[in-house]
Amino acid sequence: MPYLPIIFLCLFFFPAYTQERLSLETAGQQAQYYLEELQARYRDGDYELHKAYSDSLLDITRKYGFNDLEVMAIVNQAVYYNHVNDYEKALERYYLALEQSASISSRDVARTVILVNIGNTYNNIGAHDKAISTMDTVLLRSRRYPVPPHTEISAYNGLATAYSQLDDEKTAMDYLLKVKEKGEQLKDTAIMVTALNNLSSSYLELQQYDRALETASSSLQLLQDRETRGKTLALINKGLAYLRQGEAGEALGYLKRSVALAARQKSRELQMESHKYLAECYEALGQLEDSYREQKHYTRLVGEKMDERTGALNLDHEKEKTEREENLALAHREKEVLKERQQWFIAVIAIVLSVLTVLLVSVYLKRKKLEKRHTHLLKNLLDITEENNTLKSGIQQVAESSGPGGATLQDTENETEPQYKNSSLTPGDRRKLMERITEFMETDKPYLDLDLDHALLASKLGISNNHLSEVLNRCFKQNFYNFINLYRVNEACNLMQSEDHKDAKLISIAYDSGFKSKSSFNRVFKLHTGYTPSAYRKRYGEA
């Protein structure tokens, strides 16, 4: 279930103007007017207008040099991109806000507030360990600097989200209760709604459906007619609670309302959840055509979300790389300065040698660990391949006995094992590419992409199509589709044996494993395991 973050619209370190209704006579008044309007539009759930005012605020602050308000404008742009699930752009704006905040008077408070929002974005892209680390840093800074009380509340909510996604619901509930308590103390409706919605999501995970219904209903009562993201999640939670209690008829209305509201808000995360559970609801009601339509919407949104998360993670990794390079450059400059002072020469050399030794040992240990993991994965893959070859022999005998006009399995294997007499790859090159491919398949799981093909995998790996074909054929003894299907079948087997997926439909497991259709899933699964998916689940999934 999704959790809603508590997002800061602006930094609370800039003094507001005292006029009751500011005119547009001066640039400063106009900037303050934009700030008030974007806050109001956000509270009303009009995120497009909120973005428009944020852009206008940024233009005028840059023109007249209002540095504090410029940081606010950038943060609000990032908030918008978070809402529309463009996490890469959101991170870009937050990182820019961090840089710009270095030049303002209240930079320590500003950086703390920006870090809260960055932590929420880490949760959105699945980097929950980084989110926990960031939120812990925010709590430490909250005790050191005079930050707004909402900062601490947002950090608690972000920690609850991260721990829930890491399946530690008890810790998540502890933090959510703190959020609810502080929201009640501040009499802040938005915080109370967020806490109630996230508590409702946790109750659903714990299968406490009556309590989930109660908290979702309380959230809707607080919101009344306001069409915010909080209302969308409350509708989802209430509909899902009814659905899990076997009351699909009661659930239908809430889930249909959440689909429409999430679409108007352009929240892909909430659209995904709405379509997913509406598909289940229609299936429970026997309306299979409607269920299939909703499942198609869900599958499309999942693909888009994966692309967005990948871009955001790449941006975050690139930023870390840049920071490391900057740190190394700074260390080098400091070393040059110290070299000019003869009395510190010996100390500098000793420090550098110590650091290099630690780095070399760390690299060596990491490489050994990686090689061990590659060896284990390759052994498992070859074991699966050996089993599949036994199956192929039987299939070949059937194909060869089919008479003239039928292509044999041997014909297919000959086509997928071309000779590479003029290859530019050395055995060492192939070994490195084999390790690179296995690591990529294990960590990034590209085979879960329904539209993955040979060219796309080669592009993701940064190698040519020919080199990819050569490594697959000569090192793995597989053509592209056999290679990818081995991983997809293995993923499906794992899901069917997983406690979290024991009640999942086979078609859902097929999509979650990277298969485009139920027919291809059944055919490939039977070819590689000797069982139909349903037979395999009955034999192994219930063991």
Coordinates of C-alpha atoms in Angstrom, one line a residue:
M1 CA 0.0 0.0 0.0
P2 CA 1.3 3.5 -0.7
Y3 CA 2.1 6.0 2.1
L4 CA 1.6 9.7 1.6
P5 CA 4.6 11.9 2.5
I6 CA 4.3 15.2 4.5
I7 CA 5.8 17.7 2.0
F8 CA 7.0 21.2 2.8
L9 CA 5.7 23.7 0.4
C10 CA 8.2 26.4 1.4
L11 CA 10.9 27.1 3.9
F12 CA 9.8 28.7 7.1
F13 CA 12.9 30.9 7.4
F14 CA 11.8 33.8 5.3
P15 CA 9.8 36.6 7.1
A16 CA 6.3 37.2 5.7
Y17 CA 5.1 40.6 4.7
T18 CA 2.7 42.2 7.2
Q19 CA 0.1 43.6 4.8
E20 CA -3.3 42.0 4.9
R21 CA -3.7 41.9 1.1
L22 CA -0.5 42.6 -0.8
S23 CA -0.7 44.7 -3.9
L24 CA 1.4 44.2 -6.9
E25 CA 3.1 47.6 -6.8
T26 CA 6.5 46.3 -6.0
A27 CA 8.4 43.3 -7.0
G28 CA 8.8 42.1 -3.4
Q29 CA 5.0 42.3 -2.9
Q30 CA 4.4 40.5 -6.1
A31 CA 6.7 37.7 -5.2
Q32 CA 5.0 37.4 -1.8
Y33 CA 1.7 37.3 -3.6
Y34 CA 2.9 34.4 -5.8
L35 CA 4.1 32.5 -2.7
E36 CA 0.7 32.9 -0.9
E37 CA -1.2 31.8 -4.0
L38 CA 0.9 28.7 -4.6
Q39 CA 0.4 27.7 -1.0
A40 CA -3.3 28.1 -1.3
R41 CA -3.5 26.2 -4.6
Y42 CA -1.6 23.3 -3.1
R43 CA -3.9 23.1 -0.1
D44 CA -6.9 23.1 -2.5
G45 CA -5.3 20.2 -4.5
D46 CA -4.9 22.3 -7.7
Y47 CA -1.3 21.1 -8.4
E48 CA -1.1 22.5 -11.9
L49 CA -1.9 26.0 -10.8
H50 CA 0.5 25.5 -7.8
K51 CA 3.2 24.7 -10.4
A52 CA 2.3 27.8 -12.5
Y53 CA 2.7 30.1 -9.4
S54 CA 6.0 28.4 -8.5
D55 CA 7.4 29.2 -12.0
S56 CA 6.2 32.8 -11.7
L57 CA 7.8 33.1 -8.3
L58 CA 11.1 31.7 -9.6
D59 CA 11.2 34.2 -12.5
I60 CA 10.7 37.3 -10.4
T61 CA 13.0 36.2 -7.6
R62 CA 15.8 35.6 -10.1
K63 CA 15.2 38.9 -11.8
Y64 CA 15.4 40.9 -8.6
G65 CA 17.8 38.8 -6.6
F66 CA 15.4 37.6 -3.8
N67 CA 17.6 34.6 -2.9
D68 CA 15.5 33.3 0.0
L69 CA 12.3 33.3 -2.1
E70 CA 14.2 31.8 -5.0
V71 CA 15.0 28.7 -2.9
M72 CA 11.3 28.5 -1.9
A73 CA 10.3 28.6 -5.6
I74 CA 12.7 25.8 -6.5
V75 CA 11.5 23.6 -3.7
N76 CA 7.9 24.1 -4.7
Q77 CA 8.7 23.1 -8.3
A78 CA 10.3 19.9 -6.9
V79 CA 7.1 19.3 -4.9
Y80 CA 5.1 19.4 -8.0
Y81 CA 7.3 17.0 -9.9
N82 CA 7.0 14.6 -6.9
H83 CA 3.3 14.8 -7.2
V84 CA 3.3 13.9 -10.9
N85 CA 5.9 11.1 -10.2
D86 CA 8.7 12.7 -12.2
Y87 CA 11.2 11.9 -9.5
E88 CA 14.3 12.6 -11.7
K89 CA 13.2 16.2 -12.1
A90 CA 12.2 16.4 -8.5
L91 CA 15.7 15.4 -7.3
E92 CA 17.3 17.8 -9.8
R93 CA 15.3 20.7 -8.3
Y94 CA 16.0 19.6 -4.7
Y95 CA 19.7 19.4 -5.4
L96 CA 19.7 22.8 -7.0
A97 CA 17.8 24.2 -3.9
L98 CA 20.6 22.7 -1.7
E99 CA 23.2 24.5 -3.7
Q100 CA 21.3 27.8 -3.7
S101 CA 20.6 27.7 0.0
A102 CA 24.4 28.0 0.7
S103 CA 24.1 31.7 -0.1
I104 CA 21.2 32.6 2.2
S105 CA 21.3 33.7 5.9
S106 CA 19.2 30.8 7.2
R107 CA 21.0 28.1 5.2
D108 CA 21.1 25.5 8.1
V109 CA 17.3 25.6 8.6
A110 CA 16.8 25.6 4.8
R111 CA 19.0 22.6 4.2
T112 CA 17.2 20.7 6.9
V113 CA 13.8 21.3 5.4
I114 CA 15.1 20.4 1.9
L115 CA 16.5 17.2 3.2
V116 CA 13.1 16.1 4.5
N117 CA 11.7 16.5 1.0
I118 CA 14.7 14.6 -0.5
G119 CA 14.1 11.8 2.0
N120 CA 10.5 11.5 0.8
T121 CA 11.7 11.3 -2.8
Y122 CA 14.0 8.5 -1.8
N123 CA 11.0 6.6 -0.5
N124 CA 9.2 7.2 -3.8
I125 CA 12.0 5.7 -5.9
G126 CA 12.4 2.7 -3.5
A127 CA 15.7 3.8 -1.9
H128 CA 14.3 3.2 1.6
D129 CA 17.7 2.7 3.3
K130 CA 18.8 6.1 2.1
A131 CA 15.5 7.6 3.2
I132 CA 16.0 6.3 6.7
S133 CA 19.5 7.7 6.8
T134 CA 18.3 11.0 5.5
M135 CA 15.4 11.3 8.0
D136 CA 17.7 10.4 10.9
T137 CA 20.0 13.2 9.8
V138 CA 16.9 15.6 9.7
L139 CA 16.0 14.6 13.3
L140 CA 19.5 15.3 14.5
R141 CA 19.5 18.7 12.7
S142 CA 16.1 19.5 14.2
R143 CA 17.5 19.3 17.6
R144 CA 20.4 21.6 16.6
Y145 CA 18.7 24.3 14.5
P146 CA 15.4 26.2 15.1
V147 CA 13.5 24.4 12.4
P148 CA 9.7 24.5 12.1
P149 CA 7.8 21.8 14.2
H150 CA 6.5 20.3 10.9
T151 CA 10.1 19.3 10.0
E152 CA 10.2 16.6 12.8
I153 CA 6.7 15.4 12.0
S154 CA 7.6 15.0 8.3
A155 CA 10.8 13.0 9.3
Y156 CA 8.7 10.7 11.5
N157 CA 6.3 10.1 8.6
G158 CA 9.1 9.4 6.2
L159 CA 10.6 6.9 8.6
A160 CA 7.2 5.2 8.9
T161 CA 7.0 4.9 5.1
A162 CA 10.5 3.5 4.8
Y163 CA 10.0 0.9 7.6
S164 CA 6.6 -0.2 6.2
Q165 CA 8.1 -0.8 2.8
L166 CA 10.9 -2.8 4.5
D167 CA 8.1 -5.0 6.1
D168 CA 8.7 -3.6 9.6
E169 CA 5.1 -2.6 10.3
K170 CA 5.6 -2.4 14.1
T171 CA 8.3 0.3 13.8
A172 CA 6.2 2.0 11.1
M173 CA 3.1 2.1 13.4
D174 CA 5.2 3.6 16.3
Y175 CA 6.3 6.5 14.1
L176 CA 2.8 7.0 12.6
L177 CA 1.3 7.3 16.1
K178 CA 3.9 10.1 16.8
V179 CA 2.8 11.9 13.7
K180 CA -0.9 11.6 14.6
E181 CA -0.2 12.9 18.2
K182 CA 1.7 15.9 17.0
G183 CA -0.9 16.7 14.3
E184 CA -3.6 16.7 17.0
Q185 CA -1.4 19.0 19.2
L186 CA -0.9 21.4 16.3
K187 CA -4.6 21.0 15.2
D188 CA -3.2 20.6 11.7
T189 CA -5.8 18.8 9.5
A190 CA -3.3 18.0 6.7
I191 CA -1.0 16.2 9.1
M192 CA -3.8 14.4 10.8
V193 CA -5.2 13.2 7.5
T194 CA -1.8 11.9 6.4
A195 CA -1.3 10.1 9.7
L196 CA -4.8 8.5 9.5
N197 CA -4.3 7.4 5.9
N198 CA -0.9 5.9 6.5
L199 CA -2.2 4.1 9.7
S200 CA -5.1 2.8 7.6
S201 CA -2.5 1.4 5.0
S202 CA -0.7 -0.3 7.9
Y203 CA -3.8 -1.8 9.3
L204 CA -4.5 -3.3 5.8
E205 CA -1.1 -4.8 5.8
L206 CA -1.8 -6.3 9.2
Q207 CA -5.2 -7.5 8.0
Q208 CA -7.0 -5.5 10.6
Y209 CA -9.7 -4.4 8.2
D210 CA -12.2 -3.0 10.7
R211 CA -9.6 -0.6 12.0
A212 CA -8.5 0.2 8.4
L213 CA -12.1 1.2 7.6
E214 CA -12.5 3.2 10.8
T215 CA -9.3 5.3 10.1
A216 CA -10.1 5.8 6.4
S217 CA -13.6 7.0 7.3
S218 CA -12.1 9.5 9.9
S219 CA -9.8 10.8 7.2
L220 CA -12.6 11.4 4.7
Q221 CA -14.6 13.2 7.4
L222 CA -11.8 15.6 8.0
L223 CA -11.3 16.3 4.3
Q224 CA -15.0 16.7 3.5
D225 CA -15.1 18.2 -0.1
R226 CA -11.4 18.9 -0.6
E227 CA -10.0 16.7 -3.4
T228 CA -6.5 16.2 -2.2
R229 CA -4.1 13.2 -2.6
G230 CA -5.1 12.4 1.0
K231 CA -8.7 11.9 -0.1
T232 CA -7.6 9.6 -2.9
L233 CA -5.7 7.4 -0.6
A234 CA -8.5 7.3 1.9
L235 CA -10.9 6.2 -0.8
I236 CA -8.4 3.5 -1.9
N237 CA -8.0 2.2 1.7
K238 CA -11.7 2.1 2.4
G239 CA -12.4 0.3 -0.9
L240 CA -9.7 -2.2 -0.3
A241 CA -10.8 -2.9 3.3
Y242 CA -14.3 -3.7 2.0
L243 CA -12.8 -5.8 -0.8
R244 CA -10.6 -7.8 1.6
Q245 CA -13.7 -8.4 3.8
G246 CA -15.5 -9.9 0.8
E247 CA -17.8 -7.0 0.2
A248 CA -16.8 -6.2 -3.4
G249 CA -20.1 -4.4 -4.1
E250 CA -19.4 -1.9 -1.3
A251 CA -15.8 -1.5 -2.5
L252 CA -16.7 -0.7 -6.1
G253 CA -17.9 2.9 -5.6
Y254 CA -14.9 4.0 -3.5
L255 CA -12.4 2.5 -6.0
K256 CA -14.1 4.0 -9.0
R257 CA -14.0 7.4 -7.3
S258 CA -10.3 7.0 -6.4
V259 CA -9.5 6.2 -10.1
A260 CA -11.1 9.4 -11.3
L261 CA -9.6 11.5 -8.6
A262 CA -6.1 10.1 -9.0
A263 CA -6.3 10.8 -12.7
R264 CA -7.2 14.4 -12.1
Q265 CA -4.3 14.8 -9.7
K266 CA -1.9 13.2 -12.2
S267 CA -0.6 10.9 -9.4
R268 CA 0.7 7.8 -11.1
E269 CA 1.3 6.0 -7.8
L270 CA -2.3 6.4 -6.7
Q271 CA -3.6 5.7 -10.2
M272 CA -1.7 2.4 -10.1
E273 CA -3.1 1.4 -6.8
S274 CA -6.6 2.4 -7.8
H275 CA -6.6 0.4 -11.1
K276 CA -5.0 -2.6 -9.4
Y277 CA -7.6 -3.0 -6.8
L278 CA -10.5 -2.0 -9.1
A279 CA -9.4 -4.9 -11.3
E280 CA -9.6 -7.2 -8.3
C281 CA -13.0 -5.8 -7.4
Y282 CA -14.4 -6.4 -10.9
E283 CA -13.0 -9.9 -10.9
A284 CA -14.7 -10.6 -7.6
L285 CA -18.0 -9.4 -9.1
G286 CA -17.5 -11.5 -12.2
Q287 CA -17.1 -8.6 -14.5
L288 CA -14.0 -10.0 -16.2
E289 CA -13.9 -7.6 -19.2
D290 CA -13.8 -4.6 -16.9
S291 CA -11.2 -6.4 -14.8
Y292 CA -9.0 -7.0 -17.8
R293 CA -9.3 -3.3 -18.8
E294 CA -8.2 -2.1 -15.4
Q295 CA -5.3 -4.6 -15.3
K296 CA -4.1 -3.2 -18.6
H297 CA -4.1 0.3 -17.1
Y298 CA -2.2 -1.0 -14.1
T299 CA 0.5 -2.8 -16.2
R300 CA 1.1 0.3 -18.3
L301 CA 1.5 2.5 -15.3
V302 CA 3.9 0.0 -13.7
G303 CA 6.1 0.3 -16.8
E304 CA 6.1 4.1 -16.7
K305 CA 6.9 4.0 -13.0
M306 CA 9.9 1.7 -13.5
D307 CA 11.3 4.1 -16.2
E308 CA 10.9 7.1 -13.9
R309 CA 12.5 5.3 -10.9
T310 CA 15.5 4.3 -13.1
G311 CA 16.0 7.9 -14.2
A312 CA 15.9 9.2 -10.6
L313 CA 18.2 6.5 -9.3
N314 CA 20.7 7.2 -12.1
L315 CA 20.6 10.9 -11.2
D316 CA 21.2 10.2 -7.6
H317 CA 24.1 7.9 -8.4
E318 CA 25.5 10.5 -10.7
K319 CA 25.3 13.1 -8.0
E320 CA 27.1 10.8 -5.5
K321 CA 29.8 10.2 -8.1
T322 CA 30.2 14.0 -8.7
E323 CA 30.5 14.6 -5.0
R324 CA 33.1 11.9 -4.6
E325 CA 35.1 13.4 -7.5
E326 CA 34.8 16.9 -5.9
N327 CA 36.0 15.5 -2.6
L328 CA 38.9 13.8 -4.2
A329 CA 39.8 17.0 -6.1
L330 CA 39.6 18.9 -2.8
A331 CA 41.8 16.4 -1.1
H332 CA 44.3 16.7 -3.9
R333 CA 44.5 20.5 -3.6
E334 CA 45.0 20.2 0.2
K335 CA 47.7 17.7 -0.4
E336 CA 49.5 20.1 -2.8
V337 CA 49.3 22.9 -0.2
L338 CA 50.7 20.7 2.5
K339 CA 53.6 19.6 0.3
E340 CA 54.7 23.2 0.2
R341 CA 55.2 23.1 3.9
Q342 CA 58.1 20.8 4.6
Q343 CA 57.3 20.3 8.2
W344 CA 54.0 18.5 7.3
F345 CA 55.4 16.4 4.4
I346 CA 55.9 13.1 6.3
A347 CA 52.5 13.3 8.0
V348 CA 50.7 13.9 4.6
I349 CA 52.5 10.9 3.0
A350 CA 51.5 8.7 5.9
I351 CA 47.9 9.7 5.7
V352 CA 47.7 9.2 2.0
L353 CA 49.3 5.8 2.2
S354 CA 46.9 4.7 4.9
V355 CA 43.9 5.9 3.0
L356 CA 45.1 4.1 -0.2
T357 CA 45.7 0.9 1.8
V358 CA 42.2 0.9 3.2
L359 CA 40.7 1.6 -0.3
L360 CA 42.7 -1.2 -1.9
V361 CA 41.7 -3.7 0.8
S362 CA 38.1 -2.6 0.5
V363 CA 38.2 -2.9 -3.3
Y364 CA 39.8 -6.3 -3.1
L365 CA 37.3 -7.7 -0.6
K366 CA 34.4 -6.3 -2.6
R367 CA 35.7 -7.8 -5.8
K368 CA 36.1 -11.2 -4.1
K369 CA 32.6 -11.1 -2.8
L370 CA 31.3 -10.1 -6.3
E371 CA 33.2 -12.9 -8.0
K372 CA 31.7 -15.4 -5.5
R373 CA 28.2 -14.1 -6.1
H374 CA 28.7 -14.3 -9.9
T375 CA 30.0 -17.9 -9.6
H376 CA 27.0 -18.9 -7.6
L377 CA 24.5 -17.3 -10.0
L378 CA 26.2 -18.9 -13.0
K379 CA 26.2 -22.3 -11.4
N380 CA 22.4 -22.0 -10.7
L381 CA 21.8 -20.8 -14.3
L382 CA 23.8 -23.7 -15.8
D383 CA 21.9 -26.1 -13.6
I384 CA 18.6 -24.8 -14.9
T385 CA 20.1 -24.9 -18.5
E386 CA 21.0 -28.6 -18.0
E387 CA 17.5 -29.4 -17.0
N388 CA 16.1 -27.6 -19.9
N389 CA 18.4 -29.4 -22.4
T390 CA 16.9 -32.7 -21.1
L391 CA 13.5 -31.3 -21.9
K392 CA 14.6 -30.1 -25.3
S393 CA 15.8 -33.6 -26.3
G394 CA 12.3 -34.9 -25.8
I395 CA 10.8 -32.1 -27.7
Q396 CA 13.3 -32.6 -30.5
Q397 CA 12.3 -36.2 -30.9
V398 CA 8.7 -35.2 -31.2
A399 CA 9.6 -32.5 -33.7
E400 CA 11.7 -34.8 -35.8
S401 CA 9.0 -37.3 -36.0
S402 CA 6.5 -34.7 -37.3
G403 CA 7.3 -35.4 -40.9
P404 CA 8.4 -33.2 -43.9
G405 CA 7.8 -29.5 -43.5
G406 CA 8.3 -29.3 -39.7
A407 CA 11.4 -27.5 -38.4
T408 CA 13.3 -29.5 -35.8
L409 CA 14.7 -28.2 -32.5
Q410 CA 18.2 -28.9 -33.8
D411 CA 17.5 -26.5 -36.7
T412 CA 16.6 -23.8 -34.1
E413 CA 19.7 -24.4 -32.0
N414 CA 21.9 -24.2 -35.0
E415 CA 20.5 -20.8 -35.9
T416 CA 21.1 -19.5 -32.4
E417 CA 24.8 -20.6 -32.3
P418 CA 26.6 -18.8 -35.1
Q419 CA 30.3 -19.0 -35.5
Y420 CA 32.3 -15.9 -34.5
K421 CA 35.5 -16.4 -36.4
N422 CA 36.1 -12.7 -36.9
S423 CA 35.1 -11.6 -33.4
S424 CA 37.0 -8.8 -31.9
L425 CA 36.4 -10.2 -28.4
T426 CA 39.1 -12.1 -26.6
P427 CA 38.3 -14.8 -24.1
G428 CA 39.1 -12.3 -21.3
D429 CA 36.7 -9.8 -22.9
R430 CA 33.9 -12.4 -23.0
R431 CA 34.5 -13.4 -19.4
K432 CA 34.2 -9.7 -18.3
L433 CA 31.0 -9.3 -20.3
M434 CA 29.6 -12.5 -18.9
E435 CA 30.2 -11.2 -15.3
R436 CA 28.8 -7.8 -16.2
I437 CA 25.6 -9.4 -17.7
T438 CA 25.0 -11.7 -14.8
E439 CA 25.5 -8.8 -12.3
F440 CA 23.1 -6.6 -14.3
M441 CA 20.5 -9.4 -14.5
E442 CA 20.7 -10.0 -10.8
T443 CA 20.7 -6.4 -9.6
D444 CA 18.6 -4.5 -12.1
K445 CA 16.3 -7.4 -13.2
P446 CA 15.7 -6.0 -16.7
Y447 CA 13.8 -9.2 -17.6
L448 CA 10.8 -7.8 -15.6
D449 CA 10.3 -5.2 -18.5
L450 CA 7.5 -6.6 -20.6
D451 CA 9.0 -4.9 -23.7
L452 CA 12.6 -6.0 -23.2
D453 CA 14.2 -7.1 -26.5
H454 CA 17.7 -7.9 -27.7
A455 CA 18.6 -4.3 -28.7
L456 CA 17.2 -2.8 -25.5
L457 CA 19.2 -5.1 -23.3
A458 CA 22.4 -4.4 -25.3
S459 CA 21.7 -0.6 -24.9
K460 CA 21.2 -0.9 -21.2
L461 CA 24.5 -2.8 -20.9
G462 CA 26.3 -0.4 -23.2
I463 CA 27.5 -3.0 -25.6
S464 CA 26.7 -3.9 -29.2
N465 CA 24.0 -6.3 -30.3
N466 CA 26.7 -8.6 -31.9
H467 CA 28.8 -8.8 -28.7
L468 CA 25.7 -9.5 -26.6
S469 CA 24.7 -12.4 -29.0
E470 CA 28.2 -13.8 -28.9
V471 CA 28.5 -13.8 -25.1
L472 CA 25.0 -15.4 -24.8
N473 CA 25.7 -18.1 -27.3
R474 CA 29.4 -18.9 -26.5
C475 CA 29.4 -18.4 -22.7
F476 CA 25.9 -19.1 -21.6
K477 CA 25.0 -21.5 -24.5
Q478 CA 21.7 -19.7 -24.9
N479 CA 19.9 -17.5 -27.4
F480 CA 18.5 -14.2 -26.2
Y481 CA 14.9 -15.3 -25.5
N482 CA 15.9 -18.6 -23.8
F483 CA 18.3 -16.6 -21.6
I484 CA 15.7 -14.0 -20.6
N485 CA 13.0 -16.7 -20.1
L486 CA 15.2 -18.6 -17.7
Y487 CA 15.2 -15.6 -15.4
R488 CA 11.5 -14.9 -15.9
V489 CA 10.6 -18.5 -15.1
N490 CA 12.9 -18.4 -12.1
E491 CA 11.2 -15.1 -10.9
A492 CA 7.8 -16.7 -11.4
C493 CA 8.8 -19.8 -9.3
N494 CA 10.1 -17.5 -6.5
L495 CA 6.8 -15.5 -6.5
M496 CA 4.7 -18.6 -6.4
Q497 CA 6.7 -19.9 -3.4
S498 CA 6.6 -16.5 -1.7
E499 CA 4.3 -16.0 1.2
D500 CA 3.5 -12.5 -0.1
H501 CA 2.1 -13.9 -3.4
K502 CA 0.3 -17.0 -2.2
D503 CA -3.1 -15.4 -3.0
A504 CA -1.9 -13.7 -6.2
K505 CA -3.6 -14.6 -9.5
L506 CA -1.4 -16.5 -12.0
I507 CA -1.9 -13.7 -14.6
S508 CA -0.6 -11.2 -12.0
I509 CA 2.5 -13.4 -11.4
A510 CA 3.0 -13.6 -15.1
Y511 CA 3.0 -9.8 -15.6
D512 CA 5.2 -9.4 -12.4
S513 CA 7.7 -11.9 -13.9
G514 CA 8.0 -10.1 -17.2
F515 CA 5.6 -12.1 -19.4
K516 CA 3.3 -10.2 -21.8
S517 CA 0.5 -12.8 -21.9
K518 CA -0.9 -15.8 -20.0
S519 CA -0.4 -18.0 -23.1
S520 CA 3.3 -17.3 -23.4
F521 CA 3.7 -17.7 -19.7
N522 CA 2.1 -21.1 -19.7
R523 CA 4.1 -22.3 -22.7
V524 CA 7.5 -21.1 -21.6
F525 CA 7.0 -22.2 -18.0
K526 CA 5.9 -25.7 -19.0
L527 CA 9.0 -25.9 -21.4
H528 CA 11.5 -24.9 -18.7
T529 CA 10.0 -26.7 -15.6
G530 CA 7.9 -29.6 -17.0
Y531 CA 4.9 -28.3 -15.2
T532 CA 2.1 -25.9 -16.0
P533 CA 2.1 -22.8 -13.7
S534 CA -1.0 -24.1 -11.8
A535 CA 0.5 -27.6 -11.4
Y536 CA 3.8 -26.1 -10.2
R537 CA 2.1 -23.9 -7.6
K538 CA 0.0 -26.8 -6.4
R539 CA 3.1 -29.0 -5.9
Y540 CA 5.6 -26.4 -4.6
G541 CA 3.8 -23.2 -3.7
E542 CA 1.7 -25.0 -1.0
A543 CA 4.6 -27.0 0.3

